Amino acid sequence: MVSYWFENWSGYYQWVRLGEWHAEKNVTLFGTNPNWLDVNNYGYAQDKNAYILASMASLAEFPEKAKSIFMTQQLNKEGIYAVKLYIRGKPWLVTVDDEIVLTATQKKMGRVRSWQHLYAHIGDDASIWGAILEKSWAKVKGSYKSSYEGGLMTNGIRALIGSPVFTYALDEEENKQDEFWESLLYTD
């Protein structure tokens, strides 16, 4: 396994390939669980990108649509994946590798004893789709840092499915909930 690490003001970090880091787990792109898109499988050390995670969870309701985002449908030894996202309403093919960032969790006398994922990790069923999709979103935004500066769930959904997304604010005093519910039933 080839990896490299660096130190900055906030700690030690290391980039590694997902498949090599988790070789003992028989990693797959979508996992073996029929609920392969269960975002709860992924432990996130950060929660500032909850908007894209919520969008991914919403998309999980439609597994075939979710799988169609991945132009690369299976693991490959090169570790290169293509994901189709929609930016400003137009399809973008975003290509990323499977290298992820680890951060040191235990240090003793200047030596790192263990590492953990800084962002998305593999799923409980050894799937890597979450980490790949999160990395694709970070690439579109310019960096992981930029993707963690907050956003609206509507932007995440629009980027994932390419359809227009609208937000409705309901004022309880206007009592238009029934009217809104009827409009939702009509579009279903």
Short mmCIF file of N, CA and C in Angstrom, two decimals:
data_model
loop_
_atom_site.label_atom_id
_atom_site.label_comp_id
_atom_site.label_asym_id
_atom_site.label_seq_id
_atom_site.Cartn_x
_atom_site.Cartn_y
_atom_site.Cartn_z
N MET A 1 0.85 -1.17 0.00
CA MET A 1 0.00 0.00 0.00
C MET A 1 0.89 1.24 0.00
N VAL A 2 0.67 2.10 -0.96
CA VAL A 2 1.40 3.36 -1.02
C VAL A 2 0.52 4.43 -0.40
N SER A 3 1.05 5.10 0.58
CA SER A 3 0.31 6.21 1.18
C SER A 3 1.31 7.30 1.54
N TYR A 4 0.80 8.45 1.74
CA TYR A 4 1.65 9.54 2.16
C TYR A 4 0.90 10.32 3.23
N TRP A 5 1.64 10.89 4.13
CA TRP A 5 1.00 11.61 5.21
C TRP A 5 1.64 12.97 5.34
N PHE A 6 0.93 13.84 5.97
CA PHE A 6 1.44 15.18 6.19
C PHE A 6 0.93 15.69 7.54
N GLU A 7 1.61 16.69 8.03
CA GLU A 7 1.24 17.28 9.31
C GLU A 7 0.94 18.75 9.06
N ASN A 8 -0.13 19.25 9.67
CA ASN A 8 -0.37 20.68 9.65
C ASN A 8 -0.74 21.11 11.05
N TRP A 9 -1.18 22.32 11.20
CA TRP A 9 -1.43 22.87 12.53
C TRP A 9 -2.48 22.10 13.32
N SER A 10 -3.36 21.37 12.64
CA SER A 10 -4.44 20.70 13.36
C SER A 10 -4.24 19.20 13.53
N GLY A 11 -3.15 18.64 13.04
CA GLY A 11 -2.93 17.22 13.26
C GLY A 11 -2.21 16.52 12.13
N TYR A 12 -2.22 15.19 12.21
CA TYR A 12 -1.59 14.35 11.20
C TYR A 12 -2.67 13.79 10.29
N TYR A 13 -2.38 13.76 8.99
CA TYR A 13 -3.33 13.24 8.01
C TYR A 13 -2.61 12.30 7.05
N GLN A 14 -3.36 11.39 6.48
CA GLN A 14 -2.80 10.42 5.55
C GLN A 14 -3.84 10.14 4.46
N TRP A 15 -3.39 10.06 3.22
CA TRP A 15 -4.26 9.67 2.10
C TRP A 15 -4.00 8.20 1.80
N VAL A 16 -5.07 7.41 1.68
CA VAL A 16 -4.94 5.99 1.34
C VAL A 16 -6.07 5.59 0.40
N ARG A 17 -5.85 4.52 -0.33
CA ARG A 17 -6.91 4.00 -1.20
C ARG A 17 -7.88 3.17 -0.37
N LEU A 18 -9.16 3.36 -0.61
CA LEU A 18 -10.19 2.66 0.16
C LEU A 18 -10.03 1.15 0.11
N GLY A 19 -9.87 0.59 -1.08
CA GLY A 19 -9.76 -0.85 -1.21
C GLY A 19 -8.56 -1.43 -0.51
N GLU A 20 -7.45 -0.71 -0.51
CA GLU A 20 -6.25 -1.20 0.16
C GLU A 20 -6.36 -1.03 1.67
N TRP A 21 -6.94 0.06 2.12
CA TRP A 21 -7.08 0.30 3.55
C TRP A 21 -8.01 -0.72 4.19
N HIS A 22 -9.01 -1.16 3.44
CA HIS A 22 -9.98 -2.12 3.96
C HIS A 22 -9.93 -3.44 3.19
N ALA A 23 -8.76 -3.89 2.83
CA ALA A 23 -8.61 -5.10 2.01
C ALA A 23 -9.24 -6.32 2.66
N GLU A 24 -9.21 -6.40 3.97
CA GLU A 24 -9.75 -7.57 4.67
C GLU A 24 -11.28 -7.61 4.65
N LYS A 25 -11.93 -6.53 4.25
CA LYS A 25 -13.39 -6.47 4.29
C LYS A 25 -14.07 -6.79 2.97
N ASN A 26 -13.32 -7.13 1.93
CA ASN A 26 -13.91 -7.44 0.63
C ASN A 26 -14.82 -6.30 0.15
N VAL A 27 -14.24 -5.15 -0.01
CA VAL A 27 -14.94 -3.93 -0.36
C VAL A 27 -15.64 -4.06 -1.72
N THR A 28 -16.85 -3.50 -1.82
CA THR A 28 -17.58 -3.41 -3.08
C THR A 28 -18.09 -1.98 -3.24
N LEU A 29 -18.52 -1.64 -4.44
CA LEU A 29 -19.01 -0.29 -4.66
C LEU A 29 -20.35 -0.08 -3.96
N PHE A 30 -21.29 -0.99 -4.16
CA PHE A 30 -22.63 -0.82 -3.60
C PHE A 30 -22.93 -1.72 -2.42
N GLY A 31 -22.03 -2.61 -2.05
CA GLY A 31 -22.25 -3.47 -0.91
C GLY A 31 -23.13 -4.67 -1.23
N THR A 32 -23.38 -5.47 -0.23
CA THR A 32 -24.18 -6.68 -0.40
C THR A 32 -25.56 -6.57 0.22
N ASN A 33 -25.77 -5.53 1.00
CA ASN A 33 -27.04 -5.32 1.67
C ASN A 33 -28.06 -4.78 0.66
N PRO A 34 -29.30 -5.30 0.65
CA PRO A 34 -30.30 -4.75 -0.26
C PRO A 34 -30.62 -3.28 0.04
N ASN A 35 -30.35 -2.84 1.25
CA ASN A 35 -30.51 -1.43 1.60
C ASN A 35 -29.16 -0.72 1.45
N TRP A 36 -28.51 -0.96 0.32
CA TRP A 36 -27.14 -0.50 0.13
C TRP A 36 -26.97 1.01 0.27
N LEU A 37 -28.04 1.75 0.09
CA LEU A 37 -27.90 3.20 0.17
C LEU A 37 -28.27 3.76 1.53
N ASP A 38 -28.18 2.97 2.56
CA ASP A 38 -28.49 3.46 3.89
C ASP A 38 -27.35 4.37 4.36
N VAL A 39 -27.58 5.67 4.28
CA VAL A 39 -26.53 6.62 4.63
C VAL A 39 -26.12 6.48 6.09
N ASN A 40 -27.00 5.92 6.91
CA ASN A 40 -26.65 5.72 8.32
C ASN A 40 -25.51 4.73 8.50
N ASN A 41 -25.17 3.97 7.45
CA ASN A 41 -24.03 3.07 7.51
C ASN A 41 -22.71 3.83 7.62
N TYR A 42 -22.73 5.10 7.29
CA TYR A 42 -21.50 5.85 7.20
C TYR A 42 -21.33 6.74 8.41
N GLY A 43 -20.19 6.61 9.07
CA GLY A 43 -19.90 7.44 10.23
C GLY A 43 -19.17 8.68 9.77
N TYR A 44 -19.73 9.82 10.01
CA TYR A 44 -19.11 11.06 9.58
C TYR A 44 -18.55 11.78 10.79
N ALA A 45 -17.28 12.10 10.73
CA ALA A 45 -16.66 12.86 11.80
C ALA A 45 -17.10 14.32 11.72
N GLN A 46 -17.52 14.74 10.55
CA GLN A 46 -17.98 16.11 10.35
C GLN A 46 -19.47 16.08 10.05
N ASP A 47 -20.19 17.12 10.40
CA ASP A 47 -21.61 17.15 10.06
C ASP A 47 -21.99 18.45 9.38
N LYS A 48 -21.01 19.21 8.95
CA LYS A 48 -21.31 20.49 8.30
C LYS A 48 -21.81 20.32 6.88
N ASN A 49 -21.71 19.13 6.34
CA ASN A 49 -22.26 18.89 5.01
C ASN A 49 -23.53 18.05 5.10
N ALA A 50 -24.29 18.24 6.15
CA ALA A 50 -25.51 17.48 6.36
C ALA A 50 -26.47 17.65 5.19
N TYR A 51 -26.41 18.77 4.49
CA TYR A 51 -27.31 19.00 3.37
C TYR A 51 -27.09 17.99 2.25
N ILE A 52 -25.85 17.65 1.94
CA ILE A 52 -25.62 16.67 0.88
C ILE A 52 -25.88 15.26 1.41
N LEU A 53 -25.61 15.02 2.68
CA LEU A 53 -25.92 13.71 3.27
C LEU A 53 -27.43 13.48 3.28
N ALA A 54 -28.19 14.51 3.62
CA ALA A 54 -29.66 14.40 3.60
C ALA A 54 -30.15 14.17 2.18
N SER A 55 -29.52 14.80 1.22
CA SER A 55 -29.89 14.60 -0.19
C SER A 55 -29.59 13.17 -0.61
N MET A 56 -28.44 12.64 -0.19
CA MET A 56 -28.09 11.26 -0.50
C MET A 56 -29.09 10.30 0.14
N ALA A 57 -29.49 10.59 1.37
CA ALA A 57 -30.47 9.74 2.06
C ALA A 57 -31.81 9.78 1.35
N SER A 58 -32.20 10.94 0.86
CA SER A 58 -33.46 11.04 0.12
C SER A 58 -33.40 10.25 -1.17
N LEU A 59 -32.29 10.34 -1.84
CA LEU A 59 -32.11 9.59 -3.08
C LEU A 59 -32.13 8.09 -2.83
N ALA A 60 -31.74 7.68 -1.63
CA ALA A 60 -31.70 6.26 -1.26
C ALA A 60 -33.08 5.62 -1.33
N GLU A 61 -34.12 6.43 -1.31
CA GLU A 61 -35.49 5.90 -1.45
C GLU A 61 -35.70 5.25 -2.82
N PHE A 62 -34.85 5.59 -3.77
CA PHE A 62 -34.97 5.10 -5.15
C PHE A 62 -33.63 4.49 -5.59
N PRO A 63 -33.34 3.26 -5.15
CA PRO A 63 -32.01 2.68 -5.39
C PRO A 63 -31.58 2.65 -6.86
N GLU A 64 -32.49 2.37 -7.77
CA GLU A 64 -32.09 2.31 -9.19
C GLU A 64 -31.68 3.69 -9.69
N LYS A 65 -32.40 4.72 -9.29
CA LYS A 65 -32.03 6.09 -9.66
C LYS A 65 -30.67 6.44 -9.04
N ALA A 66 -30.49 6.03 -7.80
CA ALA A 66 -29.22 6.32 -7.13
C ALA A 66 -28.06 5.62 -7.83
N LYS A 67 -28.25 4.37 -8.19
CA LYS A 67 -27.17 3.65 -8.89
C LYS A 67 -26.87 4.27 -10.25
N SER A 68 -27.90 4.86 -10.88
CA SER A 68 -27.69 5.43 -12.22
C SER A 68 -26.78 6.66 -12.18
N ILE A 69 -26.57 7.24 -11.03
CA ILE A 69 -25.64 8.37 -10.91
C ILE A 69 -24.21 7.91 -11.16
N PHE A 70 -23.92 6.67 -10.82
CA PHE A 70 -22.56 6.13 -10.96
C PHE A 70 -22.36 5.60 -12.38
N MET A 71 -21.51 6.26 -13.13
CA MET A 71 -21.20 5.78 -14.47
C MET A 71 -20.31 4.54 -14.38
N THR A 72 -19.50 4.47 -13.34
CA THR A 72 -18.70 3.29 -13.06
C THR A 72 -19.52 2.44 -12.11
N GLN A 73 -19.94 1.26 -12.54
CA GLN A 73 -20.89 0.45 -11.79
C GLN A 73 -20.26 -0.62 -10.92
N GLN A 74 -18.94 -0.75 -10.94
CA GLN A 74 -18.30 -1.75 -10.10
C GLN A 74 -16.89 -1.30 -9.73
N LEU A 75 -16.33 -1.96 -8.74
CA LEU A 75 -14.96 -1.64 -8.35
C LEU A 75 -14.03 -1.86 -9.52
N ASN A 76 -12.98 -1.09 -9.55
CA ASN A 76 -11.94 -1.35 -10.55
C ASN A 76 -10.58 -1.17 -9.89
N LYS A 77 -9.60 -1.90 -10.40
CA LYS A 77 -8.29 -1.89 -9.74
C LYS A 77 -7.59 -0.54 -9.84
N GLU A 78 -7.99 0.26 -10.82
CA GLU A 78 -7.39 1.59 -10.95
C GLU A 78 -7.91 2.55 -9.88
N GLY A 79 -9.09 2.25 -9.34
CA GLY A 79 -9.66 3.11 -8.30
C GLY A 79 -10.20 4.42 -8.83
N ILE A 80 -10.65 4.44 -10.08
CA ILE A 80 -11.19 5.65 -10.69
C ILE A 80 -12.69 5.47 -10.89
N TYR A 81 -13.47 6.46 -10.48
CA TYR A 81 -14.93 6.37 -10.57
C TYR A 81 -15.49 7.63 -11.21
N ALA A 82 -16.48 7.44 -12.06
CA ALA A 82 -17.17 8.56 -12.71
C ALA A 82 -18.58 8.64 -12.14
N VAL A 83 -18.97 9.84 -11.77
CA VAL A 83 -20.28 10.10 -11.17
C VAL A 83 -20.93 11.23 -11.96
N LYS A 84 -22.21 11.07 -12.29
CA LYS A 84 -22.92 12.13 -13.02
C LYS A 84 -23.69 12.98 -12.03
N LEU A 85 -23.32 14.26 -11.95
CA LEU A 85 -24.03 15.24 -11.14
C LEU A 85 -24.57 16.32 -12.07
N TYR A 86 -25.53 17.06 -11.60
CA TYR A 86 -26.11 18.14 -12.39
C TYR A 86 -25.78 19.47 -11.74
N ILE A 87 -25.03 20.27 -12.48
CA ILE A 87 -24.60 21.57 -11.98
C ILE A 87 -25.22 22.63 -12.88
N ARG A 88 -25.94 23.55 -12.26
CA ARG A 88 -26.69 24.57 -12.99
C ARG A 88 -27.60 23.95 -14.04
N GLY A 89 -28.15 22.78 -13.71
CA GLY A 89 -29.11 22.11 -14.59
C GLY A 89 -28.50 21.28 -15.70
N LYS A 90 -27.18 21.27 -15.80
CA LYS A 90 -26.53 20.53 -16.88
C LYS A 90 -25.73 19.36 -16.30
N PRO A 91 -25.75 18.21 -17.00
CA PRO A 91 -25.01 17.05 -16.48
C PRO A 91 -23.50 17.27 -16.55
N TRP A 92 -22.85 16.96 -15.46
CA TRP A 92 -21.40 17.00 -15.37
C TRP A 92 -20.92 15.60 -15.04
N LEU A 93 -19.91 15.15 -15.73
CA LEU A 93 -19.28 13.88 -15.40
C LEU A 93 -18.09 14.20 -14.51
N VAL A 94 -18.17 13.79 -13.26
CA VAL A 94 -17.14 14.08 -12.27
C VAL A 94 -16.35 12.80 -12.04
N THR A 95 -15.05 12.86 -12.22
CA THR A 95 -14.19 11.70 -12.05
C THR A 95 -13.34 11.89 -10.81
N VAL A 96 -13.36 10.88 -9.95
CA VAL A 96 -12.55 10.92 -8.73
C VAL A 96 -11.85 9.58 -8.55
N ASP A 97 -10.80 9.60 -7.74
CA ASP A 97 -10.15 8.34 -7.38
C ASP A 97 -10.69 7.88 -6.02
N ASP A 98 -10.21 6.75 -5.57
CA ASP A 98 -10.73 6.20 -4.32
C ASP A 98 -9.81 6.47 -3.13
N GLU A 99 -8.96 7.49 -3.23
CA GLU A 99 -8.13 7.85 -2.10
C GLU A 99 -8.94 8.70 -1.13
N ILE A 100 -8.83 8.39 0.14
CA ILE A 100 -9.54 9.12 1.17
C ILE A 100 -8.56 9.62 2.22
N VAL A 101 -9.01 10.57 3.02
CA VAL A 101 -8.16 11.16 4.05
C VAL A 101 -8.41 10.47 5.38
N LEU A 102 -7.34 10.08 6.02
CA LEU A 102 -7.39 9.56 7.38
C LEU A 102 -6.78 10.59 8.31
N THR A 103 -7.21 10.57 9.54
CA THR A 103 -6.62 11.44 10.54
C THR A 103 -6.13 10.59 11.71
N ALA A 104 -5.07 11.03 12.34
CA ALA A 104 -4.51 10.29 13.48
C ALA A 104 -5.46 10.40 14.66
N THR A 105 -5.75 9.26 15.28
CA THR A 105 -6.63 9.28 16.45
C THR A 105 -5.87 9.07 17.75
N GLN A 106 -4.77 8.36 17.68
CA GLN A 106 -3.97 8.14 18.89
C GLN A 106 -2.52 8.44 18.56
N LYS A 107 -1.94 9.32 19.33
CA LYS A 107 -0.53 9.64 19.14
C LYS A 107 0.17 9.43 20.48
N LYS A 108 1.33 8.85 20.42
CA LYS A 108 2.10 8.65 21.64
C LYS A 108 3.56 8.96 21.34
N MET A 109 4.07 9.90 22.05
CA MET A 109 5.48 10.30 21.90
C MET A 109 5.82 10.62 20.46
N GLY A 110 4.94 11.36 19.79
CA GLY A 110 5.20 11.81 18.44
C GLY A 110 4.93 10.78 17.36
N ARG A 111 4.51 9.58 17.73
CA ARG A 111 4.23 8.54 16.75
C ARG A 111 2.73 8.28 16.68
N VAL A 112 2.24 8.09 15.47
CA VAL A 112 0.82 7.80 15.28
C VAL A 112 0.59 6.31 15.53
N ARG A 113 -0.40 6.00 16.36
CA ARG A 113 -0.70 4.60 16.68
C ARG A 113 -1.91 4.09 15.91
N SER A 114 -2.87 4.95 15.59
CA SER A 114 -4.03 4.49 14.82
C SER A 114 -4.62 5.65 14.01
N TRP A 115 -5.37 5.27 12.99
CA TRP A 115 -5.96 6.23 12.06
C TRP A 115 -7.45 5.98 11.95
N GLN A 116 -8.21 7.02 11.60
CA GLN A 116 -9.63 6.86 11.31
C GLN A 116 -9.98 7.77 10.13
N HIS A 117 -11.10 7.47 9.49
CA HIS A 117 -11.55 8.28 8.36
C HIS A 117 -11.90 9.68 8.82
N LEU A 118 -11.44 10.67 8.07
CA LEU A 118 -11.78 12.04 8.40
C LEU A 118 -13.17 12.38 7.87
N TYR A 119 -13.52 11.83 6.73
CA TYR A 119 -14.83 12.09 6.14
C TYR A 119 -15.59 10.77 6.09
N ALA A 120 -16.30 10.51 5.01
CA ALA A 120 -17.10 9.29 4.93
C ALA A 120 -16.20 8.06 4.97
N HIS A 121 -16.68 7.02 5.63
CA HIS A 121 -15.94 5.77 5.61
C HIS A 121 -16.77 4.72 4.89
N ILE A 122 -16.26 3.51 4.80
CA ILE A 122 -17.02 2.47 4.11
C ILE A 122 -18.24 2.10 4.92
N GLY A 123 -19.26 1.58 4.24
CA GLY A 123 -20.49 1.18 4.92
C GLY A 123 -20.32 -0.08 5.73
N ASP A 124 -21.31 -0.35 6.56
CA ASP A 124 -21.28 -1.57 7.37
C ASP A 124 -21.21 -2.82 6.50
N ASP A 125 -21.70 -2.71 5.27
CA ASP A 125 -21.67 -3.84 4.34
C ASP A 125 -20.49 -3.75 3.37
N ALA A 126 -19.46 -2.98 3.73
CA ALA A 126 -18.22 -2.83 2.96
C ALA A 126 -18.42 -2.11 1.64
N SER A 127 -19.44 -1.26 1.55
CA SER A 127 -19.66 -0.47 0.33
C SER A 127 -18.93 0.87 0.43
N ILE A 128 -18.49 1.37 -0.71
CA ILE A 128 -17.75 2.63 -0.73
C ILE A 128 -18.49 3.74 -1.45
N TRP A 129 -19.74 3.51 -1.87
CA TRP A 129 -20.46 4.51 -2.65
C TRP A 129 -20.54 5.85 -1.93
N GLY A 130 -20.74 5.85 -0.62
CA GLY A 130 -20.88 7.09 0.13
C GLY A 130 -19.63 7.94 0.07
N ALA A 131 -18.49 7.31 0.27
CA ALA A 131 -17.22 8.05 0.23
C ALA A 131 -16.95 8.58 -1.17
N ILE A 132 -17.27 7.79 -2.20
CA ILE A 132 -17.05 8.22 -3.59
C ILE A 132 -17.97 9.39 -3.93
N LEU A 133 -19.23 9.29 -3.56
CA LEU A 133 -20.19 10.36 -3.87
C LEU A 133 -19.85 11.63 -3.10
N GLU A 134 -19.46 11.49 -1.83
CA GLU A 134 -19.07 12.67 -1.06
C GLU A 134 -17.83 13.33 -1.65
N LYS A 135 -16.88 12.53 -2.10
CA LYS A 135 -15.66 13.08 -2.70
C LYS A 135 -15.99 13.78 -4.02
N SER A 136 -16.93 13.22 -4.78
CA SER A 136 -17.36 13.86 -6.03
C SER A 136 -17.96 15.23 -5.76
N TRP A 137 -18.80 15.30 -4.72
CA TRP A 137 -19.41 16.58 -4.37
C TRP A 137 -18.34 17.58 -3.92
N ALA A 138 -17.36 17.12 -3.15
CA ALA A 138 -16.28 18.00 -2.72
C ALA A 138 -15.49 18.52 -3.92
N LYS A 139 -15.31 17.68 -4.93
CA LYS A 139 -14.59 18.12 -6.13
C LYS A 139 -15.37 19.20 -6.86
N VAL A 140 -16.68 19.03 -6.98
CA VAL A 140 -17.51 20.05 -7.62
C VAL A 140 -17.43 21.37 -6.85
N LYS A 141 -17.44 21.29 -5.54
CA LYS A 141 -17.41 22.49 -4.70
C LYS A 141 -16.00 23.10 -4.61
N GLY A 142 -14.98 22.38 -5.05
CA GLY A 142 -13.63 22.90 -5.05
C GLY A 142 -12.72 22.26 -4.02
N SER A 143 -13.29 21.74 -2.94
CA SER A 143 -12.52 21.06 -1.90
C SER A 143 -13.48 20.52 -0.86
N TYR A 144 -12.97 19.64 0.00
CA TYR A 144 -13.79 19.18 1.11
C TYR A 144 -14.18 20.37 1.99
N LYS A 145 -13.24 21.26 2.20
CA LYS A 145 -13.51 22.43 3.04
C LYS A 145 -14.67 23.24 2.48
N SER A 146 -14.66 23.49 1.18
CA SER A 146 -15.75 24.25 0.57
C SER A 146 -17.09 23.53 0.67
N SER A 147 -17.07 22.20 0.56
CA SER A 147 -18.32 21.45 0.64
C SER A 147 -18.85 21.42 2.07
N TYR A 148 -18.01 21.76 3.02
CA TYR A 148 -18.41 21.75 4.43
C TYR A 148 -18.79 23.13 4.94
N GLU A 149 -18.90 24.08 4.04
CA GLU A 149 -19.27 25.43 4.47
C GLU A 149 -20.78 25.63 4.47
N GLY A 150 -21.53 24.54 4.44
CA GLY A 150 -22.98 24.61 4.53
C GLY A 150 -23.64 24.74 3.17
N GLY A 151 -24.92 24.44 3.15
CA GLY A 151 -25.68 24.52 1.92
C GLY A 151 -27.12 24.12 2.18
N LEU A 152 -27.90 24.18 1.15
CA LEU A 152 -29.31 23.83 1.24
C LEU A 152 -29.54 22.44 0.66
N MET A 153 -30.41 21.69 1.30
CA MET A 153 -30.72 20.35 0.81
C MET A 153 -31.24 20.40 -0.62
N THR A 154 -31.97 21.44 -0.97
CA THR A 154 -32.49 21.55 -2.34
C THR A 154 -31.36 21.58 -3.35
N ASN A 155 -30.25 22.22 -3.01
CA ASN A 155 -29.10 22.24 -3.92
C ASN A 155 -28.51 20.84 -4.09
N GLY A 156 -28.44 20.09 -3.00
CA GLY A 156 -27.93 18.72 -3.07
C GLY A 156 -28.82 17.83 -3.92
N ILE A 157 -30.13 17.91 -3.72
CA ILE A 157 -31.06 17.08 -4.50
C ILE A 157 -30.99 17.46 -5.97
N ARG A 158 -30.97 18.76 -6.26
CA ARG A 158 -30.89 19.21 -7.65
C ARG A 158 -29.62 18.68 -8.31
N ALA A 159 -28.51 18.68 -7.57
CA ALA A 159 -27.25 18.20 -8.13
C ALA A 159 -27.28 16.70 -8.37
N LEU A 160 -28.02 15.96 -7.54
CA LEU A 160 -28.05 14.51 -7.68
C LEU A 160 -29.02 14.02 -8.76
N ILE A 161 -30.17 14.67 -8.90
CA ILE A 161 -31.17 14.15 -9.84
C ILE A 161 -31.40 15.03 -11.06
N GLY A 162 -30.95 16.28 -11.02
CA GLY A 162 -31.06 17.13 -12.19
C GLY A 162 -32.43 17.73 -12.43
N SER A 163 -33.33 17.55 -11.52
CA SER A 163 -34.68 18.10 -11.67
C SER A 163 -34.81 19.40 -10.89
N PRO A 164 -35.71 20.26 -11.34
CA PRO A 164 -35.95 21.48 -10.55
C PRO A 164 -36.46 21.11 -9.16
N VAL A 165 -36.06 21.87 -8.19
CA VAL A 165 -36.46 21.64 -6.81
C VAL A 165 -37.00 22.96 -6.27
N PHE A 166 -38.11 22.88 -5.57
CA PHE A 166 -38.73 24.08 -5.03
C PHE A 166 -38.86 23.95 -3.52
N THR A 167 -38.82 25.08 -2.85
CA THR A 167 -39.02 25.13 -1.41
C THR A 167 -40.27 25.93 -1.13
N TYR A 168 -41.09 25.39 -0.29
CA TYR A 168 -42.32 26.08 0.11
C TYR A 168 -42.28 26.35 1.60
N ALA A 169 -42.53 27.58 1.96
CA ALA A 169 -42.61 27.95 3.38
C ALA A 169 -44.09 28.08 3.73
N LEU A 170 -44.51 27.32 4.71
CA LEU A 170 -45.91 27.36 5.12
C LEU A 170 -46.05 28.13 6.42
N ASP A 171 -46.92 29.08 6.40
CA ASP A 171 -47.22 29.84 7.60
C ASP A 171 -48.46 29.23 8.24
N GLU A 172 -48.33 28.74 9.45
CA GLU A 172 -49.45 28.07 10.11
C GLU A 172 -50.67 28.99 10.24
N GLU A 173 -50.43 30.27 10.34
CA GLU A 173 -51.55 31.19 10.50
C GLU A 173 -52.39 31.29 9.22
N GLU A 174 -51.78 31.08 8.08
CA GLU A 174 -52.52 31.15 6.82
C GLU A 174 -53.35 29.90 6.58
N ASN A 175 -53.04 28.83 7.30
CA ASN A 175 -53.81 27.58 7.22
C ASN A 175 -53.92 27.04 5.78
N LYS A 176 -52.78 26.99 5.10
CA LYS A 176 -52.77 26.49 3.71
C LYS A 176 -52.16 25.09 3.61
N GLN A 177 -52.06 24.40 4.73
CA GLN A 177 -51.46 23.07 4.72
C GLN A 177 -52.26 22.11 3.85
N ASP A 178 -53.57 22.16 3.92
CA ASP A 178 -54.40 21.26 3.12
C ASP A 178 -54.22 21.52 1.63
N GLU A 179 -54.17 22.78 1.27
CA GLU A 179 -53.96 23.16 -0.13
C GLU A 179 -52.60 22.65 -0.62
N PHE A 180 -51.58 22.81 0.23
CA PHE A 180 -50.24 22.34 -0.11
C PHE A 180 -50.22 20.81 -0.26
N TRP A 181 -50.86 20.11 0.67
CA TRP A 181 -50.92 18.65 0.62
C TRP A 181 -51.58 18.18 -0.68
N GLU A 182 -52.64 18.83 -1.09
CA GLU A 182 -53.33 18.48 -2.34
C GLU A 182 -52.39 18.68 -3.54
N SER A 183 -51.59 19.74 -3.52
CA SER A 183 -50.66 19.95 -4.64
C SER A 183 -49.59 18.86 -4.67
N LEU A 184 -49.17 18.38 -3.49
CA LEU A 184 -48.19 17.30 -3.44
C LEU A 184 -48.80 16.01 -3.99
N LEU A 185 -50.02 15.71 -3.62
CA LEU A 185 -50.69 14.50 -4.12
C LEU A 185 -50.86 14.57 -5.63
N TYR A 186 -51.13 15.75 -6.15
CA TYR A 186 -51.31 15.92 -7.59
C TYR A 186 -50.03 15.62 -8.37
N THR A 187 -48.88 15.99 -7.81
CA THR A 187 -47.61 15.79 -8.52
C THR A 187 -47.05 14.39 -8.37
N ASP A 188 -47.59 13.62 -7.43
CA ASP A 188 -47.04 12.28 -7.17
C ASP A 188 -47.36 11.35 -8.29
#
